[in-house]
Amino acid sequence: MNRKRFVAGNWKMNTSMNEGFQLLKDIMDRVSESDLETCDVSIFAPFTHLKVFQNTLNGSLMQLGAQNCHHEEAGAYTGEISADMLASVPVAQVLVGHSERRQYFGETNELLAKKVDQVLKHGMQAVYCYGETLDQREDESYIEVVTNQISTGLFHLSAEEIVKVTLAYEPVWAIGTGKTASAGQAQEIHAHTRSILREKYGEEISAQLRILYGGSVKPSNALELFSMPDIDGGLIGGAALNAQSFEAIIKA
Ligand code: 13P
C-alpha cells in the first residue's frame, strides 16, 4: 500500500499575525509543487491567522488546519471555537487530542471522541494525537495507554469515518525536549497502532490510514524516522517555525 507522505507543522501558541504571515510566505516560497505532489503539507496555525492564511494559500496544494475545536455544536461557551466555524473558514483539518490539550486542559479520551465527531460532521479531517508520558514509558504501561487512547477516542467511528482520520503518535517525553524517540521505539508503536486498526477495521483500511510521528523531529533525524515502514510522515513543532528546517523535513 502506497500511502502519501504527510508533514504537518503545529505552530502552537506562536507568532503574531505579521510574523505568522511572513513565515507562511517563506514556507510557500521554499516548498515546490513537486514536493507537494509526493508529500501532503499542512500548517496548523493559530485561530487568529486562519482566514488570512486561507486567502493566501488559495490555489496552493498546501493545506490549512486548526489546533483545536470545541466538542459541542454551538452555544454559550464563551471564548471557544466550534468545528462549524472552522469549516466556514474553511480549514481542511483539525488537530484533536494534542498532549498539551490533554495535559494542561484536562481533555480526556471520551471528550476527544466528541471532538472527532464534530470535526467529521463538518466535513473536515481529524488528526488524532496520542502518546504516553515518561512515567508510562518507564513503568511499561505505554502499550496499554496508547491502545486505550486510540480505542476510546476513535473506535466508535465507522469504516467510512475512520478513513478521514490521520493518527499522530507523539510520546510526551519527546515533545519540545530535544529527546526524539528512536526510529525503533517509534516504529514499535506505529506497528502496534496499525495492528489494532487492522483488528478493528480490516487489512485494507488499516493499510490506508496514515500514522505520523511527532516529538523533536528535526532535519537531522527526519529521514531515519520516515524510513520506518509504518511512519508516514511527521507532526512538527519547533522545527516548523523555521522555513528552512521545515522545508528540509518535507524533503526528507
Ligand atoms: P516539537 O517538534 O517541538 O517537539 O513538538 C512536537 C509537537 O508537539 C507537534 O505537535
PDB file of C-alpha atoms and ligand atoms in Angstrom:
ATOM      1  CA  MET A   1       0.000   0.000   0.000  1.00  0.00           C
ATOM      2  CA  ASN A   2       1.417   3.331  -1.079  1.00  0.00           C
ATOM      3  CA  ARG A   3       0.433   5.933   1.484  1.00  0.00           C
ATOM      4  CA  LYS A   4       1.145   9.522   0.503  1.00  0.00           C
ATOM      5  CA  ARG A   5       3.595  11.175   2.899  1.00  0.00           C
ATOM      6  CA  PHE A   6       2.244  13.868   5.182  1.00  0.00           C
ATOM      7  CA  VAL A   7       4.206  16.544   7.034  1.00  0.00           C
ATOM      8  CA  ALA A   8       2.299  18.961   9.241  1.00  0.00           C
ATOM      9  CA  GLY A   9       3.532  21.990  11.140  1.00  0.00           C
ATOM     10  CA  ASN A  10       1.921  22.637  14.513  1.00  0.00           C
ATOM     11  CA  TRP A  11       2.721  26.246  15.325  1.00  0.00           C
ATOM     12  CA  LYS A  12       1.151  26.029  18.807  1.00  0.00           C
ATOM     13  CA  MET A  13       0.778  29.461  20.506  1.00  0.00           C
ATOM     14  CA  ASN A  14       3.499  31.160  18.474  1.00  0.00           C
ATOM     15  CA  THR A  15       3.763  34.085  16.036  1.00  0.00           C
ATOM     16  CA  SER A  16       1.941  37.398  15.849  1.00  0.00           C
ATOM     17  CA  MET A  17      -0.227  37.935  12.784  1.00  0.00           C
ATOM     18  CA  ASN A  18       2.645  39.636  10.909  1.00  0.00           C
ATOM     19  CA  GLU A  19       5.268  37.099  11.946  1.00  0.00           C
ATOM     20  CA  GLY A  20       2.967  34.255  11.005  1.00  0.00           C
ATOM     21  CA  PHE A  21       2.178  35.768   7.615  1.00  0.00           C
ATOM     22  CA  GLN A  22       5.890  36.184   6.868  1.00  0.00           C
ATOM     23  CA  LEU A  23       6.632  32.608   7.937  1.00  0.00           C
ATOM     24  CA  LEU A  24       3.835  31.262   5.757  1.00  0.00           C
ATOM     25  CA  LYS A  25       5.179  33.223   2.758  1.00  0.00           C
ATOM     26  CA  ASP A  26       8.695  31.891   3.417  1.00  0.00           C
ATOM     27  CA  ILE A  27       7.394  28.322   3.563  1.00  0.00           C
ATOM     28  CA  MET A  28       5.369  28.818   0.365  1.00  0.00           C
ATOM     29  CA  ASP A  29       8.481  30.138  -1.400  1.00  0.00           C
ATOM     30  CA  ARG A  30      10.513  27.105  -0.405  1.00  0.00           C
ATOM     31  CA  VAL A  31       8.060  24.268  -0.856  1.00  0.00           C
ATOM     32  CA  SER A  32       7.570  23.442  -4.526  1.00  0.00           C
ATOM     33  CA  GLU A  33       4.552  21.987  -6.282  1.00  0.00           C
ATOM     34  CA  SER A  34       6.602  18.853  -6.947  1.00  0.00           C
ATOM     35  CA  ASP A  35       7.265  18.475  -3.187  1.00  0.00           C
ATOM     36  CA  LEU A  36       3.509  18.714  -2.698  1.00  0.00           C
ATOM     37  CA  GLU A  37       2.830  16.020  -5.263  1.00  0.00           C
ATOM     38  CA  THR A  38       4.728  13.474  -3.180  1.00  0.00           C
ATOM     39  CA  CYS A  39       4.014  14.853   0.290  1.00  0.00           C
ATOM     40  CA  ASP A  40       0.913  16.477   1.744  1.00  0.00           C
ATOM     41  CA  VAL A  41       1.846  19.555   3.764  1.00  0.00           C
ATOM     42  CA  SER A  42      -0.441  21.221   6.249  1.00  0.00           C
ATOM     43  CA  ILE A  43       0.006  24.216   8.543  1.00  0.00           C
ATOM     44  CA  PHE A  44      -1.814  24.124  11.884  1.00  0.00           C
ATOM     45  CA  ALA A  45      -1.930  27.827  12.599  1.00  0.00           C
ATOM     46  CA  PRO A  46      -3.393  29.849  15.485  1.00  0.00           C
ATOM     47  CA  PHE A  47      -7.120  30.632  15.094  1.00  0.00           C
ATOM     48  CA  THR A  48      -6.473  34.353  14.542  1.00  0.00           C
ATOM     49  CA  HIS A  49      -4.380  33.605  11.430  1.00  0.00           C
ATOM     50  CA  LEU A  50      -6.699  31.168   9.686  1.00  0.00           C
ATOM     51  CA  LYS A  51      -8.750  33.414   7.403  1.00  0.00           C
ATOM     52  CA  VAL A  52      -5.772  35.391   6.129  1.00  0.00           C
ATOM     53  CA  PHE A  53      -3.818  32.165   5.608  1.00  0.00           C
ATOM     54  CA  GLN A  54      -6.711  30.587   3.765  1.00  0.00           C
ATOM     55  CA  ASN A  55      -6.804  33.547   1.359  1.00  0.00           C
ATOM     56  CA  THR A  56      -3.032  33.409   0.951  1.00  0.00           C
ATOM     57  CA  LEU A  57      -2.953  29.655   0.296  1.00  0.00           C
ATOM     58  CA  ASN A  58      -5.808  29.813  -2.184  1.00  0.00           C
ATOM     59  CA  GLY A  59      -4.675  27.863  -5.248  1.00  0.00           C
ATOM     60  CA  SER A  60      -1.741  26.220  -3.427  1.00  0.00           C
ATOM     61  CA  LEU A  61      -1.761  22.488  -2.710  1.00  0.00           C
ATOM     62  CA  MET A  62      -0.619  23.248   0.829  1.00  0.00           C
ATOM     63  CA  GLN A  63      -3.383  22.708   3.357  1.00  0.00           C
ATOM     64  CA  LEU A  64      -4.567  24.587   6.396  1.00  0.00           C
ATOM     65  CA  GLY A  65      -5.505  23.203   9.783  1.00  0.00           C
ATOM     66  CA  ALA A  66      -6.643  24.392  13.209  1.00  0.00           C
ATOM     67  CA  GLN A  67      -5.159  23.223  16.507  1.00  0.00           C
ATOM     68  CA  ASN A  68      -8.352  22.537  18.427  1.00  0.00           C
ATOM     69  CA  CYS A  69     -12.132  22.914  18.434  1.00  0.00           C
ATOM     70  CA  HIS A  70     -14.934  22.647  20.953  1.00  0.00           C
ATOM     71  CA  HIS A  71     -16.847  19.395  21.345  1.00  0.00           C
ATOM     72  CA  GLU A  72     -20.333  20.965  21.231  1.00  0.00           C
ATOM     73  CA  GLU A  73     -22.054  22.272  18.129  1.00  0.00           C
ATOM     74  CA  ALA A  74     -22.680  25.866  19.311  1.00  0.00           C
ATOM     75  CA  GLY A  75     -23.929  27.846  22.280  1.00  0.00           C
ATOM     76  CA  ALA A  76     -22.909  29.569  25.493  1.00  0.00           C
ATOM     77  CA  TYR A  77     -19.231  28.584  25.607  1.00  0.00           C
ATOM     78  CA  THR A  78     -17.502  31.943  25.819  1.00  0.00           C
ATOM     79  CA  GLY A  79     -14.127  32.031  24.156  1.00  0.00           C
ATOM     80  CA  GLU A  80     -14.481  28.709  22.369  1.00  0.00           C
ATOM     81  CA  ILE A  81     -14.312  27.914  18.646  1.00  0.00           C
ATOM     82  CA  SER A  82     -16.643  25.356  17.060  1.00  0.00           C
ATOM     83  CA  ALA A  83     -15.970  22.906  14.243  1.00  0.00           C
ATOM     84  CA  ASP A  84     -18.711  24.635  12.268  1.00  0.00           C
ATOM     85  CA  MET A  85     -16.787  27.947  12.480  1.00  0.00           C
ATOM     86  CA  LEU A  86     -13.579  26.271  11.321  1.00  0.00           C
ATOM     87  CA  ALA A  87     -15.350  24.610   8.398  1.00  0.00           C
ATOM     88  CA  SER A  88     -16.640  28.026   7.347  1.00  0.00           C
ATOM     89  CA  VAL A  89     -13.086  29.476   7.010  1.00  0.00           C
ATOM     90  CA  PRO A  90     -12.610  26.801   5.526  1.00  0.00           C
ATOM     91  CA  VAL A  91      -9.866  24.674   7.049  1.00  0.00           C
ATOM     92  CA  ALA A  92      -9.161  21.126   5.866  1.00  0.00           C
ATOM     93  CA  GLN A  93      -8.051  19.564   9.152  1.00  0.00           C
ATOM     94  CA  VAL A  94      -8.273  19.920  12.902  1.00  0.00           C
ATOM     95  CA  LEU A  95      -5.828  18.568  15.499  1.00  0.00           C
ATOM     96  CA  VAL A  96      -7.595  16.624  18.221  1.00  0.00           C
ATOM     97  CA  GLY A  97      -6.045  15.400  21.437  1.00  0.00           C
ATOM     98  CA  HIS A  98      -2.641  17.008  21.356  1.00  0.00           C
ATOM     99  CA  SER A  99      -0.844  16.054  24.573  1.00  0.00           C
ATOM    100  CA  GLU A 100      -0.704  19.719  25.608  1.00  0.00           C
ATOM    101  CA  ARG A 101      -4.525  19.797  25.438  1.00  0.00           C
ATOM    102  CA  ARG A 102      -4.698  16.565  27.425  1.00  0.00           C
ATOM    103  CA  GLN A 103      -2.151  17.745  29.992  1.00  0.00           C
ATOM    104  CA  TYR A 104      -2.979  21.442  30.522  1.00  0.00           C
ATOM    105  CA  PHE A 105      -6.685  21.485  29.672  1.00  0.00           C
ATOM    106  CA  GLY A 106      -7.729  18.122  31.089  1.00  0.00           C
ATOM    107  CA  GLU A 107      -9.005  16.688  27.819  1.00  0.00           C
ATOM    108  CA  THR A 108      -9.961  13.037  28.191  1.00  0.00           C
ATOM    109  CA  ASN A 109     -10.291  10.308  25.576  1.00  0.00           C
ATOM    110  CA  GLU A 110     -14.102  10.448  25.990  1.00  0.00           C
ATOM    111  CA  LEU A 111     -14.186  14.206  25.331  1.00  0.00           C
ATOM    112  CA  LEU A 112     -11.834  13.809  22.367  1.00  0.00           C
ATOM    113  CA  ALA A 113     -14.176  11.241  20.809  1.00  0.00           C
ATOM    114  CA  LYS A 114     -16.818  14.007  20.720  1.00  0.00           C
ATOM    115  CA  LYS A 115     -14.392  16.470  19.152  1.00  0.00           C
ATOM    116  CA  VAL A 116     -13.530  13.947  16.435  1.00  0.00           C
ATOM    117  CA  ASP A 117     -17.276  13.599  15.734  1.00  0.00           C
ATOM    118  CA  GLN A 118     -17.672  17.374  15.399  1.00  0.00           C
ATOM    119  CA  VAL A 119     -14.730  17.638  13.012  1.00  0.00           C
ATOM    120  CA  LEU A 120     -16.006  14.844  10.757  1.00  0.00           C
ATOM    121  CA  LYS A 121     -19.587  16.039  10.926  1.00  0.00           C
ATOM    122  CA  HIS A 122     -18.471  19.359   9.448  1.00  0.00           C
ATOM    123  CA  GLY A 123     -16.620  17.745   6.577  1.00  0.00           C
ATOM    124  CA  MET A 124     -13.044  18.216   7.820  1.00  0.00           C
ATOM    125  CA  GLN A 125     -10.371  15.652   8.602  1.00  0.00           C
ATOM    126  CA  ALA A 126      -9.172  14.980  12.132  1.00  0.00           C
ATOM    127  CA  VAL A 127      -5.529  14.496  13.080  1.00  0.00           C
ATOM    128  CA  TYR A 128      -5.820  12.497  16.291  1.00  0.00           C
ATOM    129  CA  CYS A 129      -2.811  12.731  18.616  1.00  0.00           C
ATOM    130  CA  TYR A 130      -1.907  10.168  21.246  1.00  0.00           C
ATOM    131  CA  GLY A 131       1.164   9.103  23.170  1.00  0.00           C
ATOM    132  CA  GLU A 132       2.441   8.137  26.593  1.00  0.00           C
ATOM    133  CA  THR A 133       4.189  10.161  29.295  1.00  0.00           C
ATOM    134  CA  LEU A 134       7.684   9.376  30.549  1.00  0.00           C
ATOM    135  CA  ASP A 135       6.279   7.637  33.657  1.00  0.00           C
ATOM    136  CA  GLN A 136       4.071   5.440  31.496  1.00  0.00           C
ATOM    137  CA  ARG A 137       7.012   4.531  29.268  1.00  0.00           C
ATOM    138  CA  GLU A 138       9.161   3.680  32.286  1.00  0.00           C
ATOM    139  CA  ASP A 139       6.538   1.606  34.104  1.00  0.00           C
ATOM    140  CA  GLU A 140       5.896  -0.282  30.839  1.00  0.00           C
ATOM    141  CA  SER A 141       2.202   0.578  30.703  1.00  0.00           C
ATOM    142  CA  TYR A 142       2.665   2.530  27.462  1.00  0.00           C
ATOM    143  CA  ILE A 143       1.224  -0.060  25.085  1.00  0.00           C
ATOM    144  CA  GLU A 144      -1.929  -0.241  27.180  1.00  0.00           C
ATOM    145  CA  VAL A 145      -2.095   3.573  27.414  1.00  0.00           C
ATOM    146  CA  VAL A 146      -1.863   4.194  23.680  1.00  0.00           C
ATOM    147  CA  THR A 147      -4.275   1.337  22.938  1.00  0.00           C
ATOM    148  CA  ASN A 148      -6.818   2.932  25.231  1.00  0.00           C
ATOM    149  CA  GLN A 149      -6.274   6.420  23.767  1.00  0.00           C
ATOM    150  CA  ILE A 150      -6.896   5.087  20.261  1.00  0.00           C
ATOM    151  CA  SER A 151      -9.816   2.789  21.050  1.00  0.00           C
ATOM    152  CA  THR A 152     -11.724   5.238  23.274  1.00  0.00           C
ATOM    153  CA  GLY A 153     -11.084   8.225  21.022  1.00  0.00           C
ATOM    154  CA  LEU A 154     -11.681   6.591  17.651  1.00  0.00           C
ATOM    155  CA  PHE A 155     -13.217   3.124  17.688  1.00  0.00           C
ATOM    156  CA  HIS A 156     -16.813   4.381  17.748  1.00  0.00           C
ATOM    157  CA  LEU A 157     -16.223   5.550  14.152  1.00  0.00           C
ATOM    158  CA  SER A 158     -17.485   3.592  11.171  1.00  0.00           C
ATOM    159  CA  ALA A 159     -15.150   2.456   8.385  1.00  0.00           C
ATOM    160  CA  GLU A 160     -16.294   5.406   6.204  1.00  0.00           C
ATOM    161  CA  GLU A 161     -15.462   7.781   9.050  1.00  0.00           C
ATOM    162  CA  ILE A 162     -12.083   6.426  10.199  1.00  0.00           C
ATOM    163  CA  VAL A 163     -10.570   6.973   6.737  1.00  0.00           C
ATOM    164  CA  LYS A 164     -10.982  10.724   7.341  1.00  0.00           C
ATOM    165  CA  VAL A 165      -8.664  10.487  10.360  1.00  0.00           C
ATOM    166  CA  THR A 166      -4.866  10.686  10.420  1.00  0.00           C
ATOM    167  CA  LEU A 167      -3.196   9.419  13.581  1.00  0.00           C
ATOM    168  CA  ALA A 168      -0.205  11.136  15.162  1.00  0.00           C
ATOM    169  CA  TYR A 169       1.891   9.317  17.743  1.00  0.00           C
ATOM    170  CA  GLU A 170       3.602  11.876  19.947  1.00  0.00           C
ATOM    171  CA  PRO A 171       5.330  10.496  23.043  1.00  0.00           C
ATOM    172  CA  VAL A 172       5.005  13.271  25.634  1.00  0.00           C
ATOM    173  CA  TRP A 173       8.606  12.813  26.787  1.00  0.00           C
ATOM    174  CA  ALA A 174       9.830  13.651  23.273  1.00  0.00           C
ATOM    175  CA  ILE A 175       7.828  16.848  22.733  1.00  0.00           C
ATOM    176  CA  GLY A 176       9.896  20.016  22.874  1.00  0.00           C
ATOM    177  CA  THR A 177      12.570  18.213  24.891  1.00  0.00           C
ATOM    178  CA  GLY A 178      15.044  17.574  22.082  1.00  0.00           C
ATOM    179  CA  LYS A 179      14.737  13.871  23.028  1.00  0.00           C
ATOM    180  CA  THR A 180      13.409  12.065  19.960  1.00  0.00           C
ATOM    181  CA  ALA A 181      12.037   8.553  20.217  1.00  0.00           C
ATOM    182  CA  SER A 182      14.470   6.316  18.361  1.00  0.00           C
ATOM    183  CA  ALA A 183      13.233   5.154  14.984  1.00  0.00           C
ATOM    184  CA  GLY A 184      12.816   1.677  16.517  1.00  0.00           C
ATOM    185  CA  GLN A 185      10.810   2.958  19.518  1.00  0.00           C
ATOM    186  CA  ALA A 186       8.522   4.942  17.224  1.00  0.00           C
ATOM    187  CA  GLN A 187       8.122   2.070  14.751  1.00  0.00           C
ATOM    188  CA  GLU A 188       7.096  -0.259  17.609  1.00  0.00           C
ATOM    189  CA  ILE A 189       4.135   1.969  18.470  1.00  0.00           C
ATOM    190  CA  HIS A 190       3.258   2.701  14.842  1.00  0.00           C
ATOM    191  CA  ALA A 191       3.195  -1.024  14.031  1.00  0.00           C
ATOM    192  CA  HIS A 192       1.102  -1.678  17.156  1.00  0.00           C
ATOM    193  CA  THR A 193      -1.277   1.105  16.120  1.00  0.00           C
ATOM    194  CA  ARG A 194      -1.684  -0.351  12.675  1.00  0.00           C
ATOM    195  CA  SER A 195      -2.279  -3.821  14.113  1.00  0.00           C
ATOM    196  CA  ILE A 196      -5.134  -2.662  16.365  1.00  0.00           C
ATOM    197  CA  LEU A 197      -6.592  -0.683  13.455  1.00  0.00           C
ATOM    198  CA  ARG A 198      -6.385  -3.889  11.384  1.00  0.00           C
ATOM    199  CA  GLU A 199      -8.216  -5.889  14.058  1.00  0.00           C
ATOM    200  CA  LYS A 200     -10.963  -3.293  14.200  1.00  0.00           C
ATOM    201  CA  TYR A 201     -11.315  -2.146  10.569  1.00  0.00           C
ATOM    202  CA  GLY A 202      -9.604  -4.840   8.494  1.00  0.00           C
ATOM    203  CA  GLU A 203      -6.499  -5.028   6.355  1.00  0.00           C
ATOM    204  CA  GLU A 204      -7.479  -2.648   3.577  1.00  0.00           C
ATOM    205  CA  ILE A 205      -8.395   0.284   5.796  1.00  0.00           C
ATOM    206  CA  SER A 206      -5.515  -0.169   8.234  1.00  0.00           C
ATOM    207  CA  ALA A 207      -3.082  -0.208   5.314  1.00  0.00           C
ATOM    208  CA  GLN A 208      -4.522   3.047   4.002  1.00  0.00           C
ATOM    209  CA  LEU A 209      -4.509   5.062   7.264  1.00  0.00           C
ATOM    210  CA  ARG A 210      -1.608   7.419   7.815  1.00  0.00           C
ATOM    211  CA  ILE A 211       0.243   7.464  11.124  1.00  0.00           C
ATOM    212  CA  LEU A 212       2.555  10.428  11.761  1.00  0.00           C
ATOM    213  CA  TYR A 213       5.315  10.687  14.339  1.00  0.00           C
ATOM    214  CA  GLY A 214       5.805  13.841  16.390  1.00  0.00           C
ATOM    215  CA  GLY A 215       8.304  14.836  19.075  1.00  0.00           C
ATOM    216  CA  SER A 216      11.560  16.700  18.396  1.00  0.00           C
ATOM    217  CA  VAL A 217      11.591  15.889  14.676  1.00  0.00           C
ATOM    218  CA  LYS A 218      14.424  17.842  13.039  1.00  0.00           C
ATOM    219  CA  PRO A 219      16.130  17.851   9.643  1.00  0.00           C
ATOM    220  CA  SER A 220      18.846  15.635  11.161  1.00  0.00           C
ATOM    221  CA  ASN A 221      16.547  12.798  12.281  1.00  0.00           C
ATOM    222  CA  ALA A 222      13.582  13.058   9.874  1.00  0.00           C
ATOM    223  CA  LEU A 223      14.941  10.735   7.195  1.00  0.00           C
ATOM    224  CA  GLU A 224      15.646   7.885   9.620  1.00  0.00           C
ATOM    225  CA  LEU A 225      12.208   8.175  11.235  1.00  0.00           C
ATOM    226  CA  PHE A 226      10.372   8.491   7.908  1.00  0.00           C
ATOM    227  CA  SER A 227      12.189   5.421   6.548  1.00  0.00           C
ATOM    228  CA  MET A 228      10.358   3.173   9.016  1.00  0.00           C
ATOM    229  CA  PRO A 229       7.625   1.071   7.353  1.00  0.00           C
ATOM    230  CA  ASP A 230       4.728   2.361   9.478  1.00  0.00           C
ATOM    231  CA  ILE A 231       5.790   6.010   9.845  1.00  0.00           C
ATOM    232  CA  ASP A 232       4.059   8.041   7.142  1.00  0.00           C
ATOM    233  CA  GLY A 233       5.338  11.499   7.992  1.00  0.00           C
ATOM    234  CA  GLY A 234       5.607  13.900  10.897  1.00  0.00           C
ATOM    235  CA  LEU A 235       3.814  16.394  13.080  1.00  0.00           C
ATOM    236  CA  ILE A 236       6.419  19.068  13.659  1.00  0.00           C
ATOM    237  CA  GLY A 237       6.503  21.633  16.459  1.00  0.00           C
ATOM    238  CA  GLY A 238       9.623  23.776  16.985  1.00  0.00           C
ATOM    239  CA  ALA A 239      11.241  22.969  13.636  1.00  0.00           C
ATOM    240  CA  ALA A 240       8.065  24.052  11.794  1.00  0.00           C
ATOM    241  CA  LEU A 241       8.639  27.641  12.969  1.00  0.00           C
ATOM    242  CA  ASN A 242      11.686  27.916  10.741  1.00  0.00           C
ATOM    243  CA  ALA A 243      11.006  27.784   7.000  1.00  0.00           C
ATOM    244  CA  GLN A 244      14.394  26.278   6.195  1.00  0.00           C
ATOM    245  CA  SER A 245      14.169  23.396   8.658  1.00  0.00           C
ATOM    246  CA  PHE A 246      10.504  22.745   7.824  1.00  0.00           C
ATOM    247  CA  GLU A 247      11.460  22.541   4.140  1.00  0.00           C
ATOM    248  CA  ALA A 248      14.317  20.134   4.920  1.00  0.00           C
ATOM    249  CA  ILE A 249      11.922  17.872   6.851  1.00  0.00           C
ATOM    250  CA  ILE A 250       9.439  17.897   3.942  1.00  0.00           C
ATOM    251  CA  LYS A 251      12.230  16.981   1.524  1.00  0.00           C
ATOM    252  CA  ALA A 252      13.215  14.045   3.797  1.00  0.00           C
TER     253      ALA A 252
HETATM  254  P1  13P B   1       8.369  19.529  18.908  1.00  0.00           P
HETATM  255  O1  13P B   1       8.643  19.163  17.462  1.00  0.00           O
HETATM  256  O2  13P B   1       8.702  20.939  19.228  1.00  0.00           O
HETATM  257  O3  13P B   1       8.950  18.527  19.846  1.00  0.00           O
HETATM  258  O4  13P B   1       6.773  19.426  19.088  1.00  0.00           O
HETATM  259  C1  13P B   1       6.106  18.304  18.648  1.00  0.00           C
HETATM  260  C2  13P B   1       4.651  18.559  18.708  1.00  0.00           C
HETATM  261  O5  13P B   1       4.084  18.663  19.776  1.00  0.00           O
HETATM  262  C3  13P B   1       3.920  18.693  17.438  1.00  0.00           C
HETATM  263  O6  13P B   1       2.545  18.670  17.650  1.00  0.00           O
END
